[in-house]
Structure formats: structure tokens, C-alpha cells
Amino acid sequence: MAPSHAPLPPGSTIGIVGGGQLGRMLALAAARLGFDVAVVAREGDSPAGRVAKCEIVAAYDDPDALARLAEISDVITFEFENVPGQALAALEARKVAVYPPGRALTVSQDRFFEKTFLNEHGLRTVPFAVIDGPDDLGPALARLGHPAVLKTRREGYDGKGQIWIDNAAAPGAAFEAIGGRPAILEGRAHFVRELSVIAARDVHGHVAVYPLSENHHEHGVLRRTIAPAEVSAATTEAARGMAITLMHALHYVGVVGVELFELADGALLVNEFAPRVHNTGHWTADGCEVDQFEQHIRAVAGWPLGPTAPLARVEMTNLLGEEVEQWADLAADPHARLWLYGKRDAAPGRKMGHVNRLSLLKV
Ligand code: AMP
């Protein structure tokens, strides 16, 4: 339905699809502004569900669960982008506003749609080719060169569903290794740094952009973010412009995370965007005036956006798997702000929490 632009009063309920740590931090921010939160989580006792007023345990495309969420919520949002298209359509057909708009999710869910959309709006990406079967790989590799990375079009994240192909690798085996699913082949970006920009747009089209962060990945998973990144004014302006172009093109409402590759000549390519709060924006919770979580809640609730100025330099480190056992030492470190997600099972590589280490802002 056409949403009202009137700000939601405190006491209203914000529905969140997804029960993970992003939902948990959104729920905490919502509570601070006086909202109640209802979540749909795939499993009970979820990180978000444990800090929400109501946890509906169901698959994300369960029509009854979504109907119930729509019934009790004044606005609905997401903490992850892989919500099935039908579920999204079912929610949007109900008498409740859904932000960010479904189009942002459907574009970002598919790497081919995403890169095509970005290029159509003047935002550069790595060169890419659609791979529907192993026979497409030969011509694509001939065009894009080695090494190149084969990624499933849908449902890949944190380095999953992707494989690098070098000269020696047999293309057919690579296609099998990603499950024989529709894919894209990407040329390698010769980046000097990975950056990201977190930005927000409100229901009236006003925007707010955070300082850039510099990101370090290990095995495709974010390990560390340093922010504000030391970048030139021109780079900041370029990244800002890219985020704003993207948000306006999608009629976006909420927080978006845009991952960038910085090339040796200073040019920026978009790697991908996430229509939600983002791991590389966790630093804002201890380093900025209004953090990405409150900003997202403000945007989807029709409130004015808050200021994004940095207050500290922050180094954010993800706590993966058993690293979370360091909590007592981290709690004793006066420079470390500790965020734990309350997950019961510290499986290897699982994001269990993060720590923001603060230092003086460089001026
Ligand atoms: P993604 O899941 O697409 O965000 O990829 C995870 C990480 O793999 C990125 O943050 C980069 O470090 C690396 N990566 C992905 N695609 C490329 C590419 N086309 N060229 C170089 N590095 C890449």
C-alpha cells in the first residue's frame, strides 16, 4: 500500500524479518526510541528475538507468519536481503509500509541484476559475464582473463558460493563446485583497498552519509574495519555521490551498505550493496553521533535522519567462533567497546560478536 509519511509515534511496533545480530542491534536502537519490536526468526531463542517484544518462529516465506507480522507491525523492515520474492510481495500487498522497498531487495539478491542496475546508473563495477552452464565459461574467461571469480547469482555471502578460477582450473569443475547454479563470472579487481560507505535516505528523499571505512577480509569474511578511512576528499565525494545515486534510483528508505574497490588510480568500483545495516557500519555505534542502527529505525519510522559526524576513530574487529571466549579480557580493556550477539553455539567462523576499539579522531 502507499505508505503514510507521517512519523510513527513512540509505542508503535516495528516488524523485522530476520532474527540475527543485525536484527538484535536494530531492536536495541528501536527500543531506545520508544518503539516495540516484533521479529520473524527461523529458529526460536534468536539473537533478535531475545530482545524483542514478540518473536514469531517460522520460515521467511511462511504466509501465516508474515500475515501475523503485518497485523502487529506499523512498519516492516529486514535485517537480511535474501527474503523470497513471494514473501516480499505478500508483505507489500498488506496494509503496512515495507522499507526498504522490495525493488532494492530484488535487485541486490541477484548479482547479475545488481551489477546491471549499477552500470545502468553510471556506477562502475568489475566486468562480468552471465554463466548459465559450464559451456559459457570458456568464452567468458577468454574475455575477462585469469584469474576470475565465479559466483552464484543468488544467495552467496561471506565468500560462500564463489570460487576463483586460475589458469590451471578446469572450468567445468568450478561450475560444479558452486553447485551447478546460475552464476556470473567476474574479472579480478586489482584493488589497492576495500572501502565501504554506509548511507541512509528518509521517506522524503533526504540523505545522510557516513564517513568511509576501510575493510579487511579473510577468506571472504570481514575481519576488521577502520574508520573513518584515510581517504582523499575526492574519494569521499565520489563514494558519497555513488551511494546517493543508488539510493535515489531505488527510491530507497533506510540504511544501505555499499562495498567499494579502490583502484590504484583512485577510481572506485562498486563490489556490491546490501539493502540493510552492514557489518562495516558497526563502528558507527561507538564512533558516530547517530549510528547506523538508529538511523535505519529513524528512516523506516518516517523520522528525520540524524547527524553522521564521527566522534572517534574506531577499529572494529569481528569475533568469529571461539574468539568470543575473549570476552572477559575485552571487557577489561578500557578502549574496547564489546558487542555480543548472544548466540548459543560458537561454530567455527560464525559471527559471535564484535569489538570497537576507540582512539582519538585524527583531525
Ligand atoms: P563478495 O562476497 O562478492 O563481497 O566477495 C567477498 C570478497 O572477495 C570481497 O570483499 C573481495 O575481498 C573479494 N572479491 C570478490 N570479488 C572480487 C573481484 N571481482 N576481484 C577481486 N576480489 C574480489
mmCIF file of C-alpha atoms and ligand atoms in Angstrom:
data_model
loop_
_atom_site.group_PDB
_atom_site.id
_atom_site.type_symbol
_atom_site.label_atom_id
_atom_site.label_comp_id
_atom_site.label_asym_id
_atom_site.label_seq_id
_atom_site.Cartn_x
_atom_site.Cartn_y
_atom_site.Cartn_z
ATOM 1 C CA MET A 1 0.000 0.000 0.000
ATOM 2 C CA ALA A 2 1.070 3.618 -0.349
ATOM 3 C CA PRO A 3 2.748 4.371 2.956
ATOM 4 C CA SER A 4 1.946 7.402 5.062
ATOM 5 C CA HIS A 5 4.835 9.806 5.507
ATOM 6 C CA ALA A 6 3.785 10.847 8.994
ATOM 7 C CA PRO A 7 6.383 9.889 11.602
ATOM 8 C CA LEU A 8 5.462 6.838 13.655
ATOM 9 C CA PRO A 9 4.942 7.778 17.290
ATOM 10 C CA PRO A 10 6.898 6.013 20.046
ATOM 11 C CA GLY A 11 4.949 2.991 21.222
ATOM 12 C CA SER A 12 4.439 1.836 17.616
ATOM 13 C CA THR A 13 5.701 -1.601 16.623
ATOM 14 C CA ILE A 14 8.484 -2.158 14.114
ATOM 15 C CA GLY A 15 8.454 -5.579 12.454
ATOM 16 C CA ILE A 16 11.811 -7.060 11.483
ATOM 17 C CA VAL A 17 12.155 -10.039 9.157
ATOM 18 C CA GLY A 18 15.230 -11.923 10.381
ATOM 19 C CA GLY A 19 16.420 -12.865 13.836
ATOM 20 C CA GLY A 20 20.203 -12.425 13.664
ATOM 21 C CA GLN A 21 22.621 -9.920 15.136
ATOM 22 C CA LEU A 22 21.637 -7.113 12.778
ATOM 23 C CA GLY A 23 18.030 -7.516 13.908
ATOM 24 C CA ARG A 24 19.212 -7.549 17.511
ATOM 25 C CA MET A 25 21.084 -4.255 17.171
ATOM 26 C CA LEU A 26 18.171 -2.718 15.252
ATOM 27 C CA ALA A 27 15.810 -3.827 18.013
ATOM 28 C CA LEU A 28 18.044 -2.272 20.692
ATOM 29 C CA ALA A 29 18.117 1.014 18.745
ATOM 30 C CA ALA A 30 14.337 0.890 18.275
ATOM 31 C CA ALA A 31 13.824 0.335 21.994
ATOM 32 C CA ARG A 32 15.907 3.405 22.745
ATOM 33 C CA LEU A 33 13.489 5.500 20.677
ATOM 34 C CA GLY A 34 10.495 4.021 22.465
ATOM 35 C CA PHE A 35 9.379 1.513 19.843
ATOM 36 C CA ASP A 36 8.376 -2.095 20.314
ATOM 37 C CA VAL A 37 9.813 -4.734 18.008
ATOM 38 C CA ALA A 38 8.396 -7.959 16.578
ATOM 39 C CA VAL A 39 10.688 -10.312 14.675
ATOM 40 C CA VAL A 40 10.244 -13.287 12.397
ATOM 41 C CA ALA A 41 13.115 -15.691 13.049
ATOM 42 C CA ARG A 42 13.789 -19.082 11.528
ATOM 43 C CA GLU A 43 14.690 -20.529 14.916
ATOM 44 C CA GLY A 44 13.445 -19.666 18.377
ATOM 45 C CA ASP A 45 15.697 -18.064 21.000
ATOM 46 C CA SER A 46 17.228 -15.933 18.217
ATOM 47 C CA PRO A 47 19.627 -13.030 18.873
ATOM 48 C CA ALA A 48 16.960 -10.504 17.810
ATOM 49 C CA GLY A 49 14.022 -12.398 19.264
ATOM 50 C CA ARG A 50 15.551 -12.324 22.728
ATOM 51 C CA VAL A 51 15.486 -8.511 22.830
ATOM 52 C CA ALA A 52 12.147 -8.096 21.049
ATOM 53 C CA LYS A 53 8.613 -7.922 22.409
ATOM 54 C CA CYS A 54 7.483 -10.698 20.092
ATOM 55 C CA GLU A 55 9.310 -13.457 18.237
ATOM 56 C CA ILE A 56 7.453 -15.355 15.523
ATOM 57 C CA VAL A 57 9.334 -18.549 14.692
ATOM 58 C CA ALA A 58 8.771 -19.514 11.062
ATOM 59 C CA ALA A 59 10.322 -19.751 7.612
ATOM 60 C CA TYR A 60 10.716 -16.343 5.976
ATOM 61 C CA ASP A 61 8.146 -17.221 3.335
ATOM 62 C CA ASP A 62 5.558 -18.661 5.743
ATOM 63 C CA PRO A 63 2.367 -16.781 4.736
ATOM 64 C CA ASP A 64 0.742 -17.092 8.163
ATOM 65 C CA ALA A 65 3.814 -15.767 9.940
ATOM 66 C CA LEU A 66 4.099 -12.821 7.569
ATOM 67 C CA ALA A 67 0.382 -12.085 7.891
ATOM 68 C CA ARG A 68 0.768 -12.052 11.667
ATOM 69 C CA LEU A 69 3.819 -9.797 11.467
ATOM 70 C CA ALA A 70 1.899 -7.392 9.202
ATOM 71 C CA GLU A 71 -1.015 -7.473 11.650
ATOM 72 C CA ILE A 72 1.016 -6.416 14.675
ATOM 73 C CA SER A 73 3.509 -4.072 12.979
ATOM 74 C CA ASP A 74 3.196 -0.409 11.987
ATOM 75 C CA VAL A 75 6.121 -0.717 9.573
ATOM 76 C CA ILE A 76 8.172 -3.696 8.434
ATOM 77 C CA THR A 77 11.851 -3.902 7.644
ATOM 78 C CA PHE A 78 14.519 -6.557 7.040
ATOM 79 C CA GLU A 79 17.813 -7.492 8.552
ATOM 80 C CA PHE A 80 18.897 -9.563 5.549
ATOM 81 C CA GLU A 81 18.279 -9.329 1.836
ATOM 82 C CA ASN A 82 17.512 -12.892 0.791
ATOM 83 C CA VAL A 83 13.822 -12.726 1.593
ATOM 84 C CA PRO A 84 11.952 -14.772 -1.040
ATOM 85 C CA GLY A 85 10.310 -12.559 -3.664
ATOM 86 C CA GLN A 86 6.850 -14.000 -2.994
ATOM 87 C CA ALA A 87 7.143 -13.248 0.704
ATOM 88 C CA LEU A 88 8.102 -9.699 -0.136
ATOM 89 C CA ALA A 89 5.156 -9.290 -2.499
ATOM 90 C CA ALA A 90 2.802 -10.741 0.122
ATOM 91 C CA LEU A 91 4.029 -8.235 2.697
ATOM 92 C CA GLU A 92 3.842 -5.282 0.326
ATOM 93 C CA ALA A 93 0.248 -6.170 -0.537
ATOM 94 C CA ARG A 94 -0.768 -5.729 3.096
ATOM 95 C CA LYS A 95 -1.788 -2.562 4.897
ATOM 96 C CA VAL A 96 1.620 -1.881 6.285
ATOM 97 C CA ALA A 97 4.571 0.041 4.894
ATOM 98 C CA VAL A 98 7.617 -2.074 3.998
ATOM 99 C CA TYR A 99 11.068 -0.441 3.889
ATOM 100 C CA PRO A 100 13.475 -0.608 2.163
ATOM 101 C CA PRO A 101 11.335 -1.035 -0.976
ATOM 102 C CA GLY A 102 11.086 -4.529 -2.433
ATOM 103 C CA ARG A 103 12.927 -3.453 -5.568
ATOM 104 C CA ALA A 104 16.080 -2.797 -3.538
ATOM 105 C CA LEU A 105 15.955 -6.364 -2.277
ATOM 106 C CA THR A 106 15.184 -7.998 -5.599
ATOM 107 C CA VAL A 107 17.997 -6.085 -7.326
ATOM 108 C CA SER A 108 20.555 -6.891 -4.637
ATOM 109 C CA GLN A 109 19.529 -10.559 -4.384
ATOM 110 C CA ASP A 110 20.881 -11.362 -7.828
ATOM 111 C CA ARG A 111 24.444 -10.437 -8.715
ATOM 112 C CA PHE A 112 23.582 -10.096 -12.403
ATOM 113 C CA PHE A 113 20.611 -7.778 -11.793
ATOM 114 C CA GLU A 114 22.672 -5.864 -9.262
ATOM 115 C CA LYS A 115 25.680 -5.197 -11.496
ATOM 116 C CA THR A 116 23.449 -4.412 -14.481
ATOM 117 C CA PHE A 117 21.431 -1.945 -12.388
ATOM 118 C CA LEU A 118 24.591 -0.297 -11.050
ATOM 119 C CA ASN A 119 26.100 0.077 -14.536
ATOM 120 C CA GLU A 120 22.830 1.462 -15.921
ATOM 121 C CA HIS A 121 23.015 4.188 -13.303
ATOM 122 C CA GLY A 122 26.599 5.083 -14.089
ATOM 123 C CA LEU A 123 28.152 3.187 -11.178
ATOM 124 C CA ARG A 124 31.175 1.195 -12.311
ATOM 125 C CA THR A 125 31.689 -2.454 -11.356
ATOM 126 C CA VAL A 126 34.182 -5.117 -12.388
ATOM 127 C CA PRO A 127 33.489 -6.541 -15.873
ATOM 128 C CA PHE A 128 31.261 -9.609 -15.677
ATOM 129 C CA ALA A 129 29.519 -12.287 -17.746
ATOM 130 C CA VAL A 130 26.404 -14.372 -17.169
ATOM 131 C CA ILE A 131 27.146 -18.086 -16.743
ATOM 132 C CA ASP A 132 24.124 -20.341 -17.230
ATOM 133 C CA GLY A 133 26.146 -23.512 -17.713
ATOM 134 C CA PRO A 134 29.745 -24.753 -17.965
ATOM 135 C CA ASP A 135 29.854 -24.051 -21.709
ATOM 136 C CA ASP A 136 29.561 -20.320 -21.064
ATOM 137 C CA LEU A 137 32.788 -20.308 -19.067
ATOM 138 C CA GLY A 138 35.286 -20.660 -21.935
ATOM 139 C CA PRO A 139 34.211 -17.542 -23.865
ATOM 140 C CA ALA A 140 33.741 -15.576 -20.614
ATOM 141 C CA LEU A 141 37.249 -16.481 -19.391
ATOM 142 C CA ALA A 142 38.675 -15.540 -22.783
ATOM 143 C CA ARG A 143 37.075 -12.093 -22.439
ATOM 144 C CA LEU A 144 37.694 -11.425 -18.726
ATOM 145 C CA GLY A 145 41.066 -13.167 -18.327
ATOM 146 C CA HIS A 146 42.534 -15.167 -15.466
ATOM 147 C CA PRO A 147 42.117 -15.274 -12.590
ATOM 148 C CA ALA A 148 38.388 -14.623 -12.493
ATOM 149 C CA VAL A 149 35.854 -15.381 -9.817
ATOM 150 C CA LEU A 150 32.736 -17.456 -10.412
ATOM 151 C CA LYS A 151 29.869 -16.521 -8.080
ATOM 152 C CA THR A 152 26.346 -17.868 -7.790
ATOM 153 C CA ARG A 153 23.881 -15.197 -8.868
ATOM 154 C CA ARG A 154 21.832 -15.665 -5.717
ATOM 155 C CA GLU A 155 22.319 -16.459 -2.043
ATOM 156 C CA GLY A 156 26.073 -16.095 -1.807
ATOM 157 C CA TYR A 157 27.507 -14.171 1.123
ATOM 158 C CA ASP A 158 30.670 -14.071 3.242
ATOM 159 C CA GLY A 159 32.646 -15.745 0.453
ATOM 160 C CA LYS A 160 30.158 -18.634 0.090
ATOM 161 C CA GLY A 161 29.007 -19.749 -3.369
ATOM 162 C CA GLN A 162 32.117 -18.458 -5.097
ATOM 163 C CA ILE A 163 35.325 -19.900 -6.450
ATOM 164 C CA TRP A 164 38.376 -18.424 -8.129
ATOM 165 C CA ILE A 165 39.372 -19.871 -11.487
ATOM 166 C CA ASP A 166 43.031 -19.636 -12.412
ATOM 167 C CA ASN A 167 44.777 -20.938 -15.492
ATOM 168 C CA ALA A 168 45.022 -24.474 -14.172
ATOM 169 C CA ALA A 169 41.453 -24.925 -13.014
ATOM 170 C CA ALA A 170 39.024 -26.871 -15.148
ATOM 171 C CA PRO A 171 36.014 -24.582 -15.713
ATOM 172 C CA GLY A 172 33.527 -27.483 -15.543
ATOM 173 C CA ALA A 173 34.749 -28.439 -12.069
ATOM 174 C CA ALA A 174 34.432 -24.834 -10.896
ATOM 175 C CA PHE A 175 30.818 -24.710 -12.061
ATOM 176 C CA GLU A 176 30.130 -27.958 -10.170
ATOM 177 C CA ALA A 177 31.885 -26.599 -7.080
ATOM 178 C CA ILE A 178 29.365 -23.764 -6.763
ATOM 179 C CA GLY A 179 26.519 -26.236 -7.048
ATOM 180 C CA GLY A 180 25.915 -26.020 -10.808
ATOM 181 C CA ARG A 181 23.714 -22.963 -10.259
ATOM 182 C CA PRO A 182 23.190 -19.876 -12.422
ATOM 183 C CA ALA A 183 26.232 -17.697 -11.878
ATOM 184 C CA ILE A 184 28.253 -14.754 -13.028
ATOM 185 C CA LEU A 185 31.945 -14.655 -13.779
ATOM 186 C CA GLU A 186 33.711 -11.531 -12.564
ATOM 187 C CA GLY A 187 37.033 -10.214 -13.758
ATOM 188 C CA ARG A 188 39.502 -9.672 -10.961
ATOM 189 C CA ALA A 189 39.519 -6.169 -9.471
ATOM 190 C CA HIS A 190 43.130 -5.054 -8.950
ATOM 191 C CA PHE A 191 42.158 -3.041 -5.936
ATOM 192 C CA VAL A 192 44.571 -1.370 -3.553
ATOM 193 C CA ARG A 193 41.993 -1.184 -0.785
ATOM 194 C CA GLU A 194 38.476 -2.210 0.063
ATOM 195 C CA LEU A 195 36.284 0.617 1.281
ATOM 196 C CA SER A 196 32.619 0.947 2.070
ATOM 197 C CA VAL A 197 30.145 3.705 2.514
ATOM 198 C CA ILE A 198 27.078 3.497 4.725
ATOM 199 C CA ALA A 199 24.270 5.869 3.852
ATOM 200 C CA ALA A 200 20.607 6.483 4.578
ATOM 201 C CA ARG A 201 17.609 8.005 2.841
ATOM 202 C CA ASP A 202 14.385 9.038 4.527
ATOM 203 C CA VAL A 203 10.813 8.896 3.267
ATOM 204 C CA HIS A 204 11.094 12.460 1.888
ATOM 205 C CA GLY A 205 14.287 11.745 -0.055
ATOM 206 C CA HIS A 206 16.716 13.455 2.333
ATOM 207 C CA VAL A 207 20.014 11.638 2.630
ATOM 208 C CA ALA A 208 22.760 11.203 5.223
ATOM 209 C CA VAL A 209 26.127 9.611 4.515
ATOM 210 C CA TYR A 210 28.717 8.297 6.986
ATOM 211 C CA PRO A 211 32.478 8.690 6.651
ATOM 212 C CA LEU A 212 34.044 5.892 4.607
ATOM 213 C CA SER A 213 35.514 2.823 6.248
ATOM 214 C CA GLU A 214 38.449 0.680 5.191
ATOM 215 C CA ASN A 215 37.745 -3.049 5.317
ATOM 216 C CA HIS A 216 39.902 -6.140 5.574
ATOM 217 C CA HIS A 217 38.506 -9.559 4.674
ATOM 218 C CA GLU A 218 39.854 -13.034 5.405
ATOM 219 C CA HIS A 219 38.514 -15.983 3.407
ATOM 220 C CA GLY A 220 35.740 -13.736 2.084
ATOM 221 C CA VAL A 221 34.599 -12.773 5.608
ATOM 222 C CA LEU A 222 35.005 -9.299 7.099
ATOM 223 C CA ARG A 223 37.673 -9.352 9.775
ATOM 224 C CA ARG A 224 38.397 -5.693 10.518
ATOM 225 C CA THR A 225 37.088 -2.224 9.686
ATOM 226 C CA ILE A 226 38.996 1.005 10.290
ATOM 227 C CA ALA A 227 37.003 4.199 10.209
ATOM 228 C CA PRO A 228 36.942 6.964 9.265
ATOM 229 C CA ALA A 229 39.177 5.693 6.459
ATOM 230 C CA GLU A 230 42.097 7.869 5.483
ATOM 231 C CA VAL A 231 40.976 8.881 2.020
ATOM 232 C CA SER A 232 41.186 11.995 -0.100
ATOM 233 C CA ALA A 233 38.341 14.484 -0.225
ATOM 234 C CA ALA A 234 37.817 13.449 -3.858
ATOM 235 C CA THR A 235 37.379 9.781 -2.880
ATOM 236 C CA THR A 236 34.932 10.707 -0.134
ATOM 237 C CA GLU A 237 32.951 12.850 -2.563
ATOM 238 C CA ALA A 238 32.937 10.119 -5.213
ATOM 239 C CA ALA A 239 31.736 7.442 -2.774
ATOM 240 C CA ARG A 240 29.123 9.774 -1.357
ATOM 241 C CA GLY A 241 27.854 10.521 -4.839
ATOM 242 C CA MET A 242 27.664 6.824 -5.684
ATOM 243 C CA ALA A 243 25.644 5.990 -2.561
ATOM 244 C CA ILE A 244 23.276 8.894 -3.168
ATOM 245 C CA THR A 245 22.780 7.979 -6.838
ATOM 246 C CA LEU A 246 21.993 4.408 -5.849
ATOM 247 C CA MET A 247 19.526 5.404 -3.124
ATOM 248 C CA HIS A 248 17.631 7.863 -5.322
ATOM 249 C CA ALA A 249 17.496 5.335 -8.178
ATOM 250 C CA LEU A 250 15.875 2.780 -5.868
ATOM 251 C CA HIS A 251 13.580 5.309 -4.098
ATOM 252 C CA TYR A 252 15.310 3.890 -1.102
ATOM 253 C CA VAL A 253 14.245 4.267 2.519
ATOM 254 C CA GLY A 254 16.570 3.032 5.264
ATOM 255 C CA VAL A 255 20.287 2.350 5.607
ATOM 256 C CA VAL A 256 22.298 0.852 2.764
ATOM 257 C CA GLY A 257 25.846 -0.515 2.796
ATOM 258 C CA VAL A 258 27.861 -0.078 -0.411
ATOM 259 C CA GLU A 259 31.084 -2.088 -0.742
ATOM 260 C CA LEU A 260 33.762 -0.499 -2.915
ATOM 261 C CA PHE A 261 37.055 -1.442 -4.514
ATOM 262 C CA GLU A 262 39.575 1.411 -4.634
ATOM 263 C CA LEU A 263 41.889 1.099 -7.643
ATOM 264 C CA ALA A 264 45.479 2.356 -7.880
ATOM 265 C CA ASP A 265 44.391 5.417 -9.875
ATOM 266 C CA GLY A 266 41.859 6.334 -7.187
ATOM 267 C CA ALA A 267 38.816 5.170 -9.166
ATOM 268 C CA LEU A 268 36.076 3.374 -7.223
ATOM 269 C CA LEU A 269 34.175 0.288 -8.350
ATOM 270 C CA VAL A 270 31.069 -0.967 -6.564
ATOM 271 C CA ASN A 271 31.543 -4.575 -5.461
ATOM 272 C CA GLU A 272 28.004 -4.953 -4.148
ATOM 273 C CA PHE A 273 25.425 -3.245 -1.996
ATOM 274 C CA ALA A 274 23.376 -4.551 0.898
ATOM 275 C CA PRO A 275 19.902 -3.054 1.467
ATOM 276 C CA ARG A 276 20.276 -3.111 5.241
ATOM 277 C CA VAL A 277 22.555 -2.146 8.059
ATOM 278 C CA HIS A 278 26.007 -3.501 7.359
ATOM 279 C CA ASN A 279 28.872 -5.163 9.223
ATOM 280 C CA THR A 280 31.256 -2.437 8.006
ATOM 281 C CA GLY A 281 28.966 0.105 9.688
ATOM 282 C CA HIS A 282 29.177 -1.429 13.164
ATOM 283 C CA TRP A 283 31.878 1.113 14.044
ATOM 284 C CA THR A 284 29.250 3.883 13.930
ATOM 285 C CA ALA A 285 27.634 2.566 17.119
ATOM 286 C CA ASP A 286 30.582 3.818 19.177
ATOM 287 C CA GLY A 287 32.099 6.261 16.698
ATOM 288 C CA CYS A 288 29.332 8.489 15.328
ATOM 289 C CA GLU A 289 26.688 10.874 16.593
ATOM 290 C CA VAL A 290 23.759 8.727 15.402
ATOM 291 C CA ASP A 291 24.712 5.180 14.487
ATOM 292 C CA GLN A 292 23.537 3.114 11.519
ATOM 293 C CA PHE A 293 21.027 1.154 13.608
ATOM 294 C CA GLU A 294 19.211 4.185 14.990
ATOM 295 C CA GLN A 295 19.470 5.805 11.559
ATOM 296 C CA HIS A 296 17.703 2.863 9.934
ATOM 297 C CA ILE A 297 14.966 2.899 12.561
ATOM 298 C CA ARG A 298 14.574 6.665 12.105
ATOM 299 C CA ALA A 299 14.289 6.268 8.335
ATOM 300 C CA VAL A 300 11.750 3.434 8.314
ATOM 301 C CA ALA A 301 9.714 5.117 11.066
ATOM 302 C CA GLY A 302 9.463 8.301 8.991
ATOM 303 C CA TRP A 303 11.575 10.271 11.454
ATOM 304 C CA PRO A 304 14.177 12.813 10.364
ATOM 305 C CA LEU A 305 17.649 11.381 9.817
ATOM 306 C CA GLY A 306 20.241 12.075 12.483
ATOM 307 C CA PRO A 307 23.759 13.512 12.146
ATOM 308 C CA THR A 308 26.508 11.163 10.966
ATOM 309 C CA ALA A 309 29.611 13.049 12.103
ATOM 310 C CA PRO A 310 32.405 10.879 13.549
ATOM 311 C CA LEU A 311 33.274 11.280 17.241
ATOM 312 C CA ALA A 312 36.199 8.839 17.409
ATOM 313 C CA ARG A 313 38.477 6.760 15.246
ATOM 314 C CA VAL A 314 37.311 3.167 15.515
ATOM 315 C CA GLU A 315 38.867 -0.173 14.696
ATOM 316 C CA MET A 316 36.121 -2.787 14.564
ATOM 317 C CA THR A 317 37.109 -6.453 14.782
ATOM 318 C CA ASN A 318 34.653 -9.294 14.305
ATOM 319 C CA LEU A 319 34.741 -12.031 16.922
ATOM 320 C CA LEU A 320 34.447 -15.284 14.971
ATOM 321 C CA GLY A 321 33.691 -18.667 16.513
ATOM 322 C CA GLU A 322 35.591 -19.307 19.739
ATOM 323 C CA GLU A 323 37.189 -15.862 19.690
ATOM 324 C CA VAL A 324 34.129 -14.804 21.623
ATOM 325 C CA GLU A 325 35.720 -16.530 24.639
ATOM 326 C CA GLN A 326 37.995 -13.478 24.909
ATOM 327 C CA TRP A 327 35.058 -11.516 26.308
ATOM 328 C CA ALA A 328 36.449 -11.160 29.823
ATOM 329 C CA ASP A 329 39.755 -9.683 28.616
ATOM 330 C CA LEU A 330 37.940 -7.412 26.198
ATOM 331 C CA ALA A 331 35.587 -6.264 28.937
ATOM 332 C CA ALA A 332 38.642 -5.280 30.994
ATOM 333 C CA ASP A 333 40.129 -3.180 28.169
ATOM 334 C CA PRO A 334 39.106 0.458 28.668
ATOM 335 C CA HIS A 335 39.460 1.200 24.921
ATOM 336 C CA ALA A 336 37.293 -1.719 23.784
ATOM 337 C CA ARG A 337 33.515 -1.495 23.405
ATOM 338 C CA LEU A 338 32.185 -5.027 23.341
ATOM 339 C CA TRP A 339 29.103 -6.201 21.418
ATOM 340 C CA LEU A 340 27.995 -9.796 21.885
ATOM 341 C CA TYR A 341 25.163 -11.332 19.905
ATOM 342 C CA GLY A 342 24.013 -13.894 22.453
ATOM 343 C CA LYS A 343 24.394 -16.833 20.066
ATOM 344 C CA ARG A 344 24.412 -20.128 21.946
ATOM 345 C CA ASP A 345 26.661 -22.055 19.580
ATOM 346 C CA ALA A 346 30.145 -20.736 18.675
ATOM 347 C CA ALA A 347 30.548 -22.709 15.435
ATOM 348 C CA PRO A 348 33.888 -22.067 13.655
ATOM 349 C CA GLY A 349 33.807 -18.837 11.638
ATOM 350 C CA ARG A 350 30.377 -17.822 12.972
ATOM 351 C CA LYS A 351 29.972 -14.130 13.754
ATOM 352 C CA MET A 352 29.546 -14.143 17.547
ATOM 353 C CA GLY A 353 30.188 -10.508 18.352
ATOM 354 C CA HIS A 354 32.498 -7.635 17.586
ATOM 355 C CA VAL A 355 34.671 -5.174 19.388
ATOM 356 C CA ASN A 356 35.037 -1.479 18.622
ATOM 357 C CA ARG A 357 38.403 -0.091 19.756
ATOM 358 C CA LEU A 358 38.300 3.658 20.083
ATOM 359 C CA SER A 359 41.090 6.190 19.675
ATOM 360 C CA LEU A 360 41.276 9.927 19.114
ATOM 361 C CA LEU A 361 39.917 11.161 15.837
ATOM 362 C CA LYS A 362 42.653 12.428 13.530
ATOM 363 C CA VAL A 363 41.915 15.994 12.509
HETATM 364 P P1 AMP B 1 31.686 -10.753 -2.127
HETATM 365 O O1 AMP B 1 31.015 -11.896 -1.440
HETATM 366 O O2 AMP B 1 31.313 -10.621 -3.549
HETATM 367 O O3 AMP B 1 31.540 -9.458 -1.375
HETATM 368 O O4 AMP B 1 33.274 -11.085 -2.087
HETATM 369 C C1 AMP B 1 33.956 -11.223 -0.872
HETATM 370 C C2 AMP B 1 35.375 -10.675 -1.001
HETATM 371 O O5 AMP B 1 36.080 -11.373 -2.033
HETATM 372 C C3 AMP B 1 35.457 -9.204 -1.403
HETATM 373 O O6 AMP B 1 35.294 -8.358 -0.295
HETATM 374 C C4 AMP B 1 36.856 -9.157 -2.009
HETATM 375 O O7 AMP B 1 37.841 -9.168 -0.990
HETATM 376 C C5 AMP B 1 36.940 -10.467 -2.744
HETATM 377 N N1 AMP B 1 36.438 -10.313 -4.130
HETATM 378 C C6 AMP B 1 35.189 -10.558 -4.538
HETATM 379 N N2 AMP B 1 35.042 -10.316 -5.854
HETATM 380 C C7 AMP B 1 36.227 -9.899 -6.308
HETATM 381 C C8 AMP B 1 36.721 -9.496 -7.597
HETATM 382 N N3 AMP B 1 35.936 -9.485 -8.691
HETATM 383 N N4 AMP B 1 38.012 -9.115 -7.680
HETATM 384 C C9 AMP B 1 38.837 -9.144 -6.603
HETATM 385 N N5 AMP B 1 38.422 -9.521 -5.358
HETATM 386 C C10 AMP B 1 37.140 -9.897 -5.214
#
